[in-house]
Tab-separated table of C-alpha atoms and ligand atoms in Angstrom:
chain	number	residue	atom	x	y	z
F	1	MET	CA	-46.046	26.119	-8.133
F	2	SER	CA	-44.718	27.379	-11.499
F	3	GLU	CA	-41.146	28.587	-11.745
F	4	ASP	CA	-42.398	32.178	-12.225
F	5	GLU	CA	-44.580	31.950	-9.111
F	6	HIS	CA	-41.665	30.507	-7.226
F	7	LEU	CA	-39.397	33.340	-8.335
F	8	GLN	CA	-42.114	35.960	-7.641
F	9	ARG	CA	-42.415	34.694	-4.087
F	10	ARG	CA	-38.701	35.157	-3.670
F	11	GLY	CA	-39.038	38.668	-5.136
F	12	MET	CA	-37.005	37.882	-8.191
F	13	VAL	CA	-39.522	38.451	-10.994
F	14	ASN	CA	-41.341	41.704	-11.486
F	15	GLY	CA	-42.981	40.767	-14.775
F	16	ASP	CA	-40.471	42.263	-17.185
F	17	GLY	CA	-37.660	39.692	-16.883
F	18	GLU	CA	-35.585	41.599	-14.331
F	19	GLY	CA	-36.026	38.626	-12.028
F	20	TYR	CA	-34.018	36.489	-14.390
F	21	LEU	CA	-31.245	39.040	-14.331
F	22	ALA	CA	-31.359	38.913	-10.555
F	23	MET	CA	-31.175	35.136	-10.792
F	24	GLU	CA	-28.156	35.360	-13.107
F	25	ARG	CA	-26.470	37.710	-10.633
F	26	LEU	CA	-27.219	35.322	-7.790
F	27	HIS	CA	-25.653	32.454	-9.755
F	28	ALA	CA	-22.608	34.601	-10.523
F	29	ASP	CA	-22.282	35.486	-6.821
F	30	LEU	CA	-22.666	31.862	-5.755
F	31	PHE	CA	-20.051	30.849	-8.317
F	32	GLU	CA	-17.580	33.421	-6.972
F	33	ILE	CA	-18.046	32.806	-3.263
F	34	SER	CA	-18.427	29.008	-3.339
F	35	PRO	CA	-15.887	27.363	-1.017
F	36	ILE	CA	-15.642	24.569	-3.604
F	37	SER	CA	-13.277	25.272	-6.488
F	38	ILE	CA	-15.182	25.579	-9.755
F	39	LEU	CA	-13.892	25.844	-13.313
F	40	CYS	CA	-16.183	26.610	-16.234
F	41	GLU	CA	-14.850	24.947	-19.382
F	42	ASP	CA	-15.804	24.771	-23.050
F	43	TRP	CA	-15.676	21.179	-24.307
F	44	SER	CA	-17.872	21.694	-27.409
F	45	GLY	CA	-14.926	21.409	-29.831
F	46	VAL	CA	-13.728	18.270	-28.072
F	47	LYS	CA	-17.211	16.785	-28.223
F	48	GLN	CA	-17.299	17.485	-31.953
F	49	ALA	CA	-13.933	15.719	-32.417
F	50	VAL	CA	-15.174	12.727	-30.385
F	51	ASP	CA	-18.404	12.609	-32.452
F	52	GLU	CA	-16.305	12.596	-35.632
F	53	VAL	CA	-14.280	9.620	-34.404
F	54	ILE	CA	-17.501	7.707	-33.666
F	55	ALA	CA	-19.010	8.750	-37.035
F	56	GLY	CA	-15.784	7.480	-38.661
F	57	GLY	CA	-16.773	3.948	-37.625
F	58	VAL	CA	-15.046	3.480	-34.252
F	59	THR	CA	-17.248	1.132	-32.237
F	60	ASP	CA	-14.926	0.405	-29.308
F	61	PHE	CA	-14.048	3.905	-28.102
F	62	ASP	CA	-12.101	2.726	-25.027
F	63	ARG	CA	-9.892	0.651	-27.299
F	64	PHE	CA	-9.503	3.636	-29.642
F	65	LEU	CA	-8.220	5.773	-26.710
F	66	GLU	CA	-5.786	3.045	-25.680
F	67	ASP	CA	-4.448	2.712	-29.236
F	68	ASN	CA	-4.314	6.483	-29.870
F	69	PRO	CA	-2.968	8.195	-26.761
F	70	GLN	CA	-2.006	11.241	-28.848
F	71	PHE	CA	-5.766	11.924	-29.290
F	72	PHE	CA	-5.802	13.506	-25.819
F	73	PHE	CA	-3.150	16.008	-26.884
F	74	ASP	CA	-4.595	16.582	-30.397
F	75	VAL	CA	-8.008	17.676	-29.099
F	76	ARG	CA	-6.485	19.819	-26.372
F	77	ARG	CA	-6.492	22.814	-28.744
F	78	PHE	CA	-10.333	22.642	-28.918
F	79	HIS	CA	-10.669	22.901	-25.149
F	80	ARG	CA	-10.881	26.237	-23.292
F	81	ILE	CA	-11.200	27.296	-19.691
F	82	LEU	CA	-13.738	30.128	-19.596
F	83	ASP	CA	-13.862	31.000	-15.940
F	84	ALA	CA	-12.553	30.083	-12.506
F	85	ASN	CA	-13.931	31.076	-9.134
F	86	ARG	CA	-11.914	32.548	-6.232
F	87	SER	CA	-11.506	29.192	-4.536
F	88	ALA	CA	-10.132	27.597	-7.747
F	89	LEU	CA	-7.651	30.466	-8.161
F	90	ASP	CA	-6.508	30.021	-4.549
F	91	LEU	CA	-6.198	26.271	-5.065
F	92	LEU	CA	-4.054	26.819	-8.148
F	93	GLY	CA	-1.996	29.581	-6.534
F	94	PHE	CA	-3.170	32.529	-8.709
F	95	ARG	CA	-3.932	36.026	-7.492
F	96	ASP	CA	-5.895	37.177	-10.502
F	97	LYS	CA	-8.174	35.487	-12.965
F	98	GLU	CA	-6.675	36.988	-16.138
F	99	THR	CA	-3.220	35.561	-15.493
F	100	PHE	CA	-4.733	32.161	-14.736
F	101	LEU	CA	-6.848	32.147	-17.905
F	102	GLN	CA	-3.713	32.966	-19.915
F	103	GLU	CA	-1.622	30.293	-18.211
F	104	SER	CA	-4.303	27.662	-17.636
F	105	ARG	CA	-3.032	25.416	-20.411
F	106	VAL	CA	0.315	25.141	-18.648
F	107	ARG	CA	-1.225	24.772	-15.204
F	108	LEU	CA	-3.755	22.122	-16.218
F	109	PRO	CA	-1.908	20.093	-18.853
F	110	ALA	CA	-3.821	17.389	-20.703
F	111	ASN	CA	-4.109	14.538	-18.257
F	112	PRO	CA	-4.995	11.377	-20.178
F	113	ALA	CA	-6.386	9.681	-17.065
F	114	SER	CA	-8.866	12.457	-16.147
F	115	ASN	CA	-9.648	13.397	-19.738
F	116	ALA	CA	-10.365	9.799	-20.682
F	117	GLN	CA	-13.094	9.762	-18.046
F	118	VAL	CA	-14.786	12.819	-19.562
F	119	PHE	CA	-14.474	11.411	-23.113
F	120	LYS	CA	-15.907	8.051	-22.101
F	121	ALA	CA	-18.776	9.713	-20.219
F	122	MET	CA	-19.548	11.767	-23.373
F	123	VAL	CA	-19.635	8.661	-25.559
F	124	ARG	CA	-21.777	6.702	-23.106
F	125	GLY	CA	-24.181	9.614	-22.547
F	126	LYS	CA	-23.379	9.627	-18.825
F	127	THR	CA	-24.340	12.779	-16.964
F	128	VAL	CA	-21.711	12.634	-14.255
F	129	CYS	CA	-18.026	11.861	-14.201
F	130	GLN	CA	-15.492	12.173	-11.437
F	131	GLY	CA	-11.995	11.166	-10.470
F	132	GLU	CA	-8.778	12.035	-8.691
F	133	ARG	CA	-5.784	13.887	-10.050
F	134	VAL	CA	-2.818	15.913	-8.919
F	135	LEU	CA	-2.436	19.651	-9.615
F	136	HIS	CA	0.913	21.438	-9.866
F	137	THR	CA	0.205	24.928	-8.582
F	138	LYS	CA	1.833	28.168	-9.657
F	139	ASP	CA	3.574	28.457	-6.279
F	140	GLY	CA	5.102	24.997	-6.602
F	141	ARG	CA	2.742	22.906	-4.471
F	142	VAL	CA	1.512	19.491	-5.566
F	143	VAL	CA	-2.138	19.216	-4.587
F	144	PRO	CA	-4.202	16.032	-4.843
F	145	ILE	CA	-7.831	16.781	-5.721
F	146	LEU	CA	-11.125	15.001	-6.164
F	147	TRP	CA	-13.060	16.404	-9.123
F	148	ARG	CA	-16.542	15.983	-10.472
F	149	ALA	CA	-18.401	17.319	-13.514
F	150	SER	CA	-22.003	17.184	-14.726
F	151	LEU	CA	-22.529	16.554	-18.435
F	152	PRO	CA	-25.621	17.148	-20.615
F	153	PRO	CA	-27.902	14.101	-20.798
F	154	GLY	CA	-28.310	11.873	-23.849
F	155	PRO	CA	-26.595	12.110	-27.254
F	156	ALA	CA	-26.203	15.863	-26.888
F	157	ASP	CA	-25.422	18.497	-29.494
F	158	PRO	CA	-21.748	19.592	-29.109
F	159	GLN	CA	-23.014	23.102	-28.199
F	160	ALA	CA	-24.467	21.675	-25.003
F	161	TYR	CA	-20.843	21.113	-23.940
F	162	SER	CA	-19.865	24.764	-24.309
F	163	ARG	CA	-20.194	25.411	-20.552
F	164	LEU	CA	-19.271	22.453	-18.382
F	165	TYR	CA	-18.676	23.040	-14.696
F	166	PHE	CA	-15.879	21.137	-12.954
F	167	PHE	CA	-15.944	21.045	-9.162
F	168	ALA	CA	-12.762	20.253	-7.263
F	169	VAL	CA	-11.939	19.599	-3.613
F	170	ASP	CA	-8.426	19.646	-2.162
F	171	VAL	CA	-7.855	16.250	-0.487
F	172	THR	CA	-4.321	16.891	0.796
F	173	GLU	CA	-5.407	16.562	4.416
F	174	LEU	CA	-7.448	13.432	3.712
F	175	LYS	CA	-4.450	11.857	1.945
F	176	ARG	CA	-2.167	12.824	4.812
F	177	VAL	CA	-4.497	11.151	7.324
F	178	GLN	CA	-4.751	8.093	5.049
F	179	GLU	CA	-0.940	7.879	4.802
F	180	ALA	CA	-0.568	8.268	8.567
F	181	LEU	CA	-3.130	5.507	9.111
F	182	MET	CA	-1.301	3.184	6.743
F	183	ALA	CA	2.019	3.943	8.422
F	184	ALA	CA	0.487	3.336	11.851
F	185	GLN	CA	-0.955	0.049	10.644
F	186	ALA	CA	2.408	-1.061	9.253
F	187	ASN	CA	4.209	0.007	12.423
F	188	LEU	CA	1.674	-1.839	14.543
F	189	SER	CA	2.201	-5.037	12.635
F	190	HIS	CA	5.955	-4.582	12.864
F	191	ALA	CA	5.717	-3.726	16.552
F	192	GLY	CA	3.442	-6.735	17.108
F	193	ARG	CA	6.016	-8.939	15.460
F	194	LEU	CA	8.890	-7.423	17.430
F	195	SER	CA	7.058	-7.442	20.733
F	196	LEU	CA	6.211	-11.143	20.392
F	197	VAL	CA	9.833	-11.883	19.540
F	198	GLY	CA	11.051	-9.512	22.266
F	199	GLU	CA	8.732	-10.986	24.890
F	200	LEU	CA	9.822	-14.478	23.994
F	201	ALA	CA	13.493	-13.597	24.082
F	202	ALA	CA	13.241	-11.682	27.362
F	203	SER	CA	11.354	-14.412	29.226
F	204	LEU	CA	13.530	-17.124	27.721
F	205	THR	CA	16.690	-15.373	28.895
F	206	HIS	CA	15.306	-14.737	32.366
F	207	GLU	CA	13.851	-18.216	32.951
F	208	VAL	CA	16.746	-20.165	31.506
F	209	SER	CA	19.491	-18.154	33.174
F	210	GLN	CA	18.675	-19.547	36.626
F	211	PRO	CA	19.219	-23.280	35.780
F	212	LEU	CA	22.228	-22.262	33.652
F	213	VAL	CA	23.836	-20.485	36.624
F	214	SER	CA	23.143	-23.542	38.750
F	215	ILE	CA	24.616	-25.876	36.081
F	216	ALA	CA	27.752	-23.722	35.934
F	217	SER	CA	28.227	-23.717	39.736
F	218	HIS	CA	27.672	-27.510	40.046
F	219	ALA	CA	30.111	-28.076	37.180
F	220	ALA	CA	32.678	-25.881	38.978
F	221	ALA	CA	32.075	-27.860	42.207
F	222	ALA	CA	32.502	-31.177	40.378
F	223	THR	CA	35.769	-29.930	38.897
F	224	ARG	CA	36.988	-28.932	42.383
F	225	TRP	CA	36.071	-32.370	43.897
F	226	LEU	CA	37.811	-34.044	40.959
F	227	SER	CA	40.977	-31.969	41.175
F	228	ARG	CA	41.618	-32.813	44.847
F	229	GLU	CA	44.603	-34.944	45.574
F	230	THR	CA	42.144	-37.699	46.353
F	231	PRO	CA	39.143	-36.944	44.143
F	232	ASN	CA	35.850	-37.244	46.012
F	233	LEU	CA	33.830	-39.207	43.499
F	234	GLY	CA	30.723	-39.231	45.727
F	235	GLU	CA	30.584	-35.410	45.637
F	236	VAL	CA	31.318	-35.431	41.893
F	237	ALA	CA	28.342	-37.761	41.393
F	238	THR	CA	26.122	-35.466	43.498
F	239	SER	CA	27.175	-32.432	41.431
F	240	LEU	CA	26.552	-34.343	38.210
F	241	ASN	CA	23.072	-35.342	39.443
F	242	ARG	CA	22.332	-31.692	40.222
F	243	ILE	CA	23.558	-30.727	36.749
F	244	THR	CA	21.159	-33.293	35.239
F	245	ALA	CA	18.268	-31.932	37.341
F	246	SER	CA	19.019	-28.328	36.330
F	247	THR	CA	19.285	-29.348	32.667
F	248	GLN	CA	15.870	-31.028	32.878
F	249	HIS	CA	14.496	-27.900	34.514
F	250	ALA	CA	15.852	-25.803	31.613
F	251	VAL	CA	14.324	-28.204	29.072
F	252	ARG	CA	10.939	-27.932	30.849
F	253	ILE	CA	11.145	-24.121	30.709
F	254	ILE	CA	11.922	-24.217	27.012
F	255	GLY	CA	8.971	-26.574	26.493
F	256	LYS	CA	6.742	-24.089	28.328
F	257	MET	CA	8.091	-21.270	26.149
F	258	ARG	CA	7.247	-23.250	23.037
F	259	SER	CA	3.642	-23.668	24.137
F	260	PHE	CA	3.534	-19.950	24.967
F	261	ALA	CA	4.731	-19.237	21.423
F	262	ARG	CA	1.864	-21.389	20.214
F	263	ARG	CA	-0.491	-19.234	22.273
F	264	GLY	CA	-2.702	-22.009	23.592
F	265	GLU	CA	-5.379	-23.820	21.636
F	266	LEU	CA	-4.927	-24.079	17.903
F	267	VAL	CA	-7.717	-22.194	16.147
F	268	THR	CA	-8.882	-24.151	13.164
F	269	GLU	CA	-10.939	-22.344	10.581
F	270	PRO	CA	-11.145	-22.756	6.818
F	271	MET	CA	-9.651	-19.737	5.043
F	272	LYS	CA	-9.312	-18.604	1.477
F	273	PRO	CA	-5.605	-18.471	0.527
F	274	GLN	CA	-6.278	-15.176	-1.291
F	275	ASP	CA	-7.632	-13.627	1.944
F	276	CYS	CA	-4.492	-14.611	3.888
F	277	ILE	CA	-2.343	-13.014	1.192
F	278	ALA	CA	-4.522	-9.909	0.927
F	279	ASP	CA	-4.353	-9.382	4.735
F	280	ALA	CA	-0.576	-9.719	4.740
F	281	VAL	CA	-0.110	-7.439	1.721
F	282	THR	CA	-2.159	-4.735	3.446
F	283	LEU	CA	0.206	-4.917	6.414
F	284	VAL	CA	3.447	-4.721	4.454
F	285	GLU	CA	2.492	-2.451	1.574
F	286	HIS	CA	3.397	0.750	3.359
F	287	GLU	CA	6.884	-0.509	4.234
F	288	ALA	CA	7.207	-1.858	0.678
F	289	TYR	CA	6.224	1.539	-0.701
F	290	ARG	CA	8.762	3.260	1.578
F	291	GLN	CA	11.503	0.931	0.370
F	292	LYS	CA	10.460	1.274	-3.288
F	293	THR	CA	9.511	-2.381	-3.474
F	294	ARG	CA	6.792	-3.626	-5.826
F	295	ILE	CA	4.595	-6.498	-4.644
F	296	ALA	CA	2.886	-8.709	-7.216
F	297	VAL	CA	0.396	-11.442	-6.339
F	298	ASP	CA	-0.240	-14.379	-8.609
F	299	MET	CA	-2.692	-17.170	-7.876
F	300	PRO	CA	-5.376	-19.103	-9.712
F	301	ALA	CA	-9.021	-18.475	-8.834
F	302	ASN	CA	-10.834	-21.117	-6.799
F	303	LEU	CA	-7.923	-22.464	-4.810
F	304	PRO	CA	-9.213	-24.801	-2.115
F	305	ALA	CA	-9.621	-23.440	1.413
F	306	ILE	CA	-6.811	-24.117	3.869
F	307	VAL	CA	-6.977	-24.636	7.614
F	308	GLY	CA	-5.225	-22.417	10.095
F	309	ASP	CA	-5.303	-19.372	12.314
F	310	ARG	CA	-5.716	-16.339	10.091
F	311	THR	CA	-3.508	-14.073	12.207
F	312	GLN	CA	-0.721	-16.625	12.404
F	313	ILE	CA	-0.649	-17.345	8.658
F	314	GLN	CA	-0.700	-13.614	8.035
F	315	GLN	CA	2.292	-13.256	10.409
F	316	VAL	CA	4.199	-15.922	8.480
F	317	ILE	CA	3.740	-14.080	5.174
F	318	VAL	CA	4.475	-10.704	6.815
F	319	ASN	CA	7.704	-12.041	8.394
F	320	ILE	CA	8.940	-13.489	5.131
F	321	ALA	CA	8.022	-10.339	3.190
F	322	TYR	CA	9.741	-8.074	5.758
F	323	ASN	CA	12.889	-10.195	5.491
F	324	ALA	CA	12.736	-9.814	1.703
F	325	ILE	CA	12.320	-6.021	1.946
F	326	GLN	CA	15.209	-5.794	4.421
F	327	ALA	CA	17.487	-8.021	2.316
F	328	MET	CA	16.851	-5.944	-0.834
F	329	GLN	CA	17.332	-2.700	1.058
F	330	ALA	CA	20.580	-3.885	2.688
F	331	ALA	CA	21.949	-4.986	-0.690
F	332	ASN	CA	20.759	-1.715	-2.248
F	333	ALA	CA	19.071	-3.780	-4.963
F	334	PRO	CA	18.284	-1.513	-7.954
F	335	GLU	CA	15.009	-3.265	-8.768
F	336	ARG	CA	13.031	-4.406	-5.755
F	337	ARG	CA	10.298	-6.929	-6.395
F	338	ILE	CA	8.397	-9.380	-4.230
F	339	ALA	CA	6.242	-11.977	-5.944
F	340	ILE	CA	3.708	-13.776	-3.788
F	341	ALA	CA	2.170	-16.851	-5.375
F	342	ALA	CA	-0.138	-19.596	-4.190
F	343	ALA	CA	-0.885	-22.824	-6.014
F	344	ALA	CA	-2.434	-26.203	-5.341
F	345	ASP	CA	0.169	-28.821	-4.458
F	346	GLY	CA	-1.635	-32.058	-5.218
F	347	PRO	CA	-5.134	-32.532	-3.800
F	348	ASP	CA	-4.143	-32.085	-0.150
F	349	PHE	CA	-1.940	-28.986	0.075
F	350	VAL	CA	-1.703	-25.376	-1.027
F	351	THR	CA	1.802	-23.972	-1.393
F	352	PHE	CA	2.589	-20.282	-0.891
F	353	THR	CA	5.834	-18.978	-2.394
F	354	ILE	CA	7.370	-15.575	-1.698
F	355	THR	CA	10.215	-14.711	-4.049
F	356	ASP	CA	12.317	-11.564	-3.996
F	357	SER	CA	14.848	-9.908	-6.283
F	358	GLY	CA	17.412	-9.422	-3.524
F	359	PRO	CA	20.905	-10.824	-2.963
F	360	GLY	CA	19.637	-14.348	-2.277
F	361	ILE	CA	20.788	-16.647	0.535
F	362	PRO	CA	24.425	-17.837	0.441
F	363	ASP	CA	25.051	-21.610	0.525
F	364	ASP	CA	26.605	-21.504	4.001
F	365	VAL	CA	23.671	-19.504	5.431
F	366	LEU	CA	20.812	-21.418	3.787
F	367	PRO	CA	20.887	-24.523	6.056
F	368	ARG	CA	20.855	-22.360	9.198
F	369	ILE	CA	18.134	-19.770	8.601
F	370	PHE	CA	15.425	-21.669	10.526
F	371	GLU	CA	17.634	-22.131	13.596
F	372	PRO	CA	16.414	-20.071	16.570
F	373	PHE	CA	18.661	-17.031	17.198
F	374	PHE	CA	20.468	-17.400	13.868
F	375	SER	CA	20.764	-14.012	12.172
F	376	THR	CA	23.144	-12.342	9.731
F	377	LYS	CA	21.715	-8.905	10.586
F	378	GLN	CA	23.433	-6.600	13.013
F	379	GLU	CA	20.241	-6.049	14.988
F	380	GLY	CA	18.512	-9.309	14.051
F	381	MET	CA	17.017	-11.571	16.722
F	382	GLY	CA	17.075	-14.575	14.441
F	383	LEU	CA	13.679	-15.750	15.688
F	384	GLY	CA	11.336	-14.740	12.833
F	385	LEU	CA	11.804	-17.753	10.581
F	386	SER	CA	12.025	-20.263	13.419
F	387	ILE	CA	8.661	-19.016	14.764
F	388	CYS	CA	7.224	-19.197	11.205
F	389	LYS	CA	8.445	-22.790	10.944
F	390	THR	CA	6.802	-23.734	14.256
F	391	ILE	CA	3.507	-22.150	13.163
F	392	VAL	CA	3.466	-23.898	9.784
F	393	GLU	CA	4.560	-27.303	11.099
F	394	GLU	CA	1.968	-27.250	13.873
F	395	ARG	CA	-0.627	-26.981	11.120
F	396	GLY	CA	0.749	-30.081	9.413
F	397	GLY	CA	2.581	-28.015	6.801
F	398	ARG	CA	6.185	-27.435	5.761
F	399	LEU	CA	8.381	-24.327	5.373
F	400	TRP	CA	11.495	-24.320	3.210
F	401	ALA	CA	13.870	-21.912	1.505
F	402	ALA	CA	15.845	-21.840	-1.708
F	403	ASP	CA	18.081	-19.464	-3.573
F	404	SER	CA	16.514	-18.884	-6.983
F	405	GLY	CA	19.733	-17.516	-8.470
F	406	GLN	CA	18.021	-14.109	-8.691
F	407	GLY	CA	17.021	-13.794	-5.062
F	408	ALA	CA	15.590	-15.720	-2.151
F	409	SER	CA	12.532	-17.899	-2.388
F	410	LEU	CA	10.641	-18.964	0.754
F	411	SER	CA	7.780	-21.452	0.448
F	412	PHE	CA	5.339	-23.016	2.834
F	413	SER	CA	2.595	-25.517	2.320
F	414	LEU	CA	-0.566	-25.896	4.372
F	415	PRO	CA	-3.132	-28.677	4.299
F	416	VAL	CA	-6.376	-28.114	2.471
F	417	ALA	CA	-9.476	-27.871	4.725
F	418	SER	CA	-10.313	-31.504	5.201
F	419	ALA	CA	-13.090	-32.766	3.021
F	420	ALA	CA	-14.205	-34.983	5.918
F	421	ALA	CA	-14.540	-31.983	8.258
F	422	GLU	CA	-16.719	-30.304	5.643
F	423	GLY	CA	-18.832	-33.469	5.253
F	424	VAL	CA	-18.202	-33.610	1.511
F	425	ASP	CA	-15.954	-35.620	-0.759
F	426	GLN	CA	-14.213	-32.643	-2.308
F	427	PRO	CA	-11.864	-30.104	-0.715
F	428	ALA	CA	-13.773	-27.045	0.468
F	429	VAL	CA	-13.654	-24.063	-1.897
F	430	LEU	CA	-14.764	-20.794	-0.320
O	1	ADP	P1	16.219	-12.009	11.525
O	1	ADP	O1	15.305	-11.345	10.523
O	1	ADP	O2	16.086	-11.424	12.882
O	1	ADP	O3	17.639	-12.110	11.084
O	1	ADP	P2	14.972	-14.473	10.686
O	1	ADP	O4	14.816	-15.775	11.392
O	1	ADP	O5	13.711	-13.863	10.176
O	1	ADP	O6	15.700	-13.504	11.691
O	1	ADP	O7	15.987	-14.650	9.460
O	1	ADP	C1	17.176	-15.389	9.646
O	1	ADP	C2	18.183	-15.083	8.550
O	1	ADP	O8	17.734	-15.609	7.305
O	1	ADP	C3	18.413	-13.621	8.257
O	1	ADP	O9	19.292	-13.026	9.194
O	1	ADP	C4	19.021	-13.676	6.859
O	1	ADP	O10	20.386	-14.021	6.904
O	1	ADP	C5	18.307	-14.874	6.244
O	1	ADP	N1	17.204	-14.431	5.347
O	1	ADP	C6	15.898	-14.509	5.610
O	1	ADP	N2	15.169	-14.038	4.566
O	1	ADP	C7	16.046	-13.664	3.619
O	1	ADP	C8	15.942	-13.101	2.286
O	1	ADP	N3	14.736	-12.834	1.741
O	1	ADP	N4	17.068	-12.836	1.598
O	1	ADP	C9	18.291	-13.119	2.142
O	1	ADP	N5	18.466	-13.649	3.376
O	1	ADP	C10	17.363	-13.916	4.110
């Protein structure tokens, strides 16, 4: 069916071109009532300026934009907003179109990040470009949006850019949900860590208190038998035997608690060191963001695979990183950085190092930080690092700490996935 026939069927063409007017009106109506915010913009002058740069011999346009950031602001004067629909005016906090068109330059200042996308799409002849940016509305709101624009195909004449349509969607709600999800994830990991520590501490206290009470009462009895005018050494010996039995009972309970902390069978799977770090970073990044802490990861490509339980290794990194965040927050460190690195340590081990820019670990504290229940924090349990040490050592690795002079540095090594287990001569690389 021809376009005319199609329009005739819809009653839009009556042979003298009135149908096209009707079509124009329909487009205008759709533009106005669309629930999506639409801006109509004239980029022909900008396109001309971009064409001139290319004609001037620039072959690497991306590089040109990086070297000449003022270009974005220079060409701004060639750009005009021609129209905005109702939804766009609402989004930007304007009652009437005229005021917006007068103030649009202030409301939509040149944004190098978004503009660069349009410029690059122009140069590459791409017909679509899109991105995210933040709008500062007239009524003082900061609104994150997703935007998209269609561009003319091919190496177009600048005039083809005289009416570009930009579509925008407010993603405030989406961002809020994303933030809430990230916070929930971080809280879950923190809660998981605390509940394991809490569970351990609660059962340890409960189980061990019974033999301790019995040790104390037998010791008191022995003292009484000893302090008689004629000490009854037989009874003292009986009390001492009972003390020994209760002590052994307590040791057995602690042994059981240790195997509980290990959570049964050791899972042994080859893992990429970068995956362990990526998992852990995902879990701490929200807390890091909240505490204005930057996390940088540095590791060579193709590190050999290590053996371990993914969740446990992730917990080790998360524990160490949380300690770093807390130490920097407590010391009110002006610049808060965590560097996570991994490197091969000979052919058999990979070493992970987590360094922070906090107050560091004082000499008298350093030798004690892996002791169970040792903590310098008011609400600290002092179990995090001792559990980390157990996890790492059970895997045949080592965990150690140092004060770098500019902060604390915690490292642990884990064995490379055994070449024998992989049936090859070389360490496994995933
Ligand atoms: P907790 O966090 O409950 O105190 P941990 O076993 O995780 O227990 O840590 C023990 C102690 O080690 C902390 O109380 C703190 O004194 C010290 N520590 C651990 N990490 C750091 C760090 N990054 N900077 C300074 N001190 C640290």
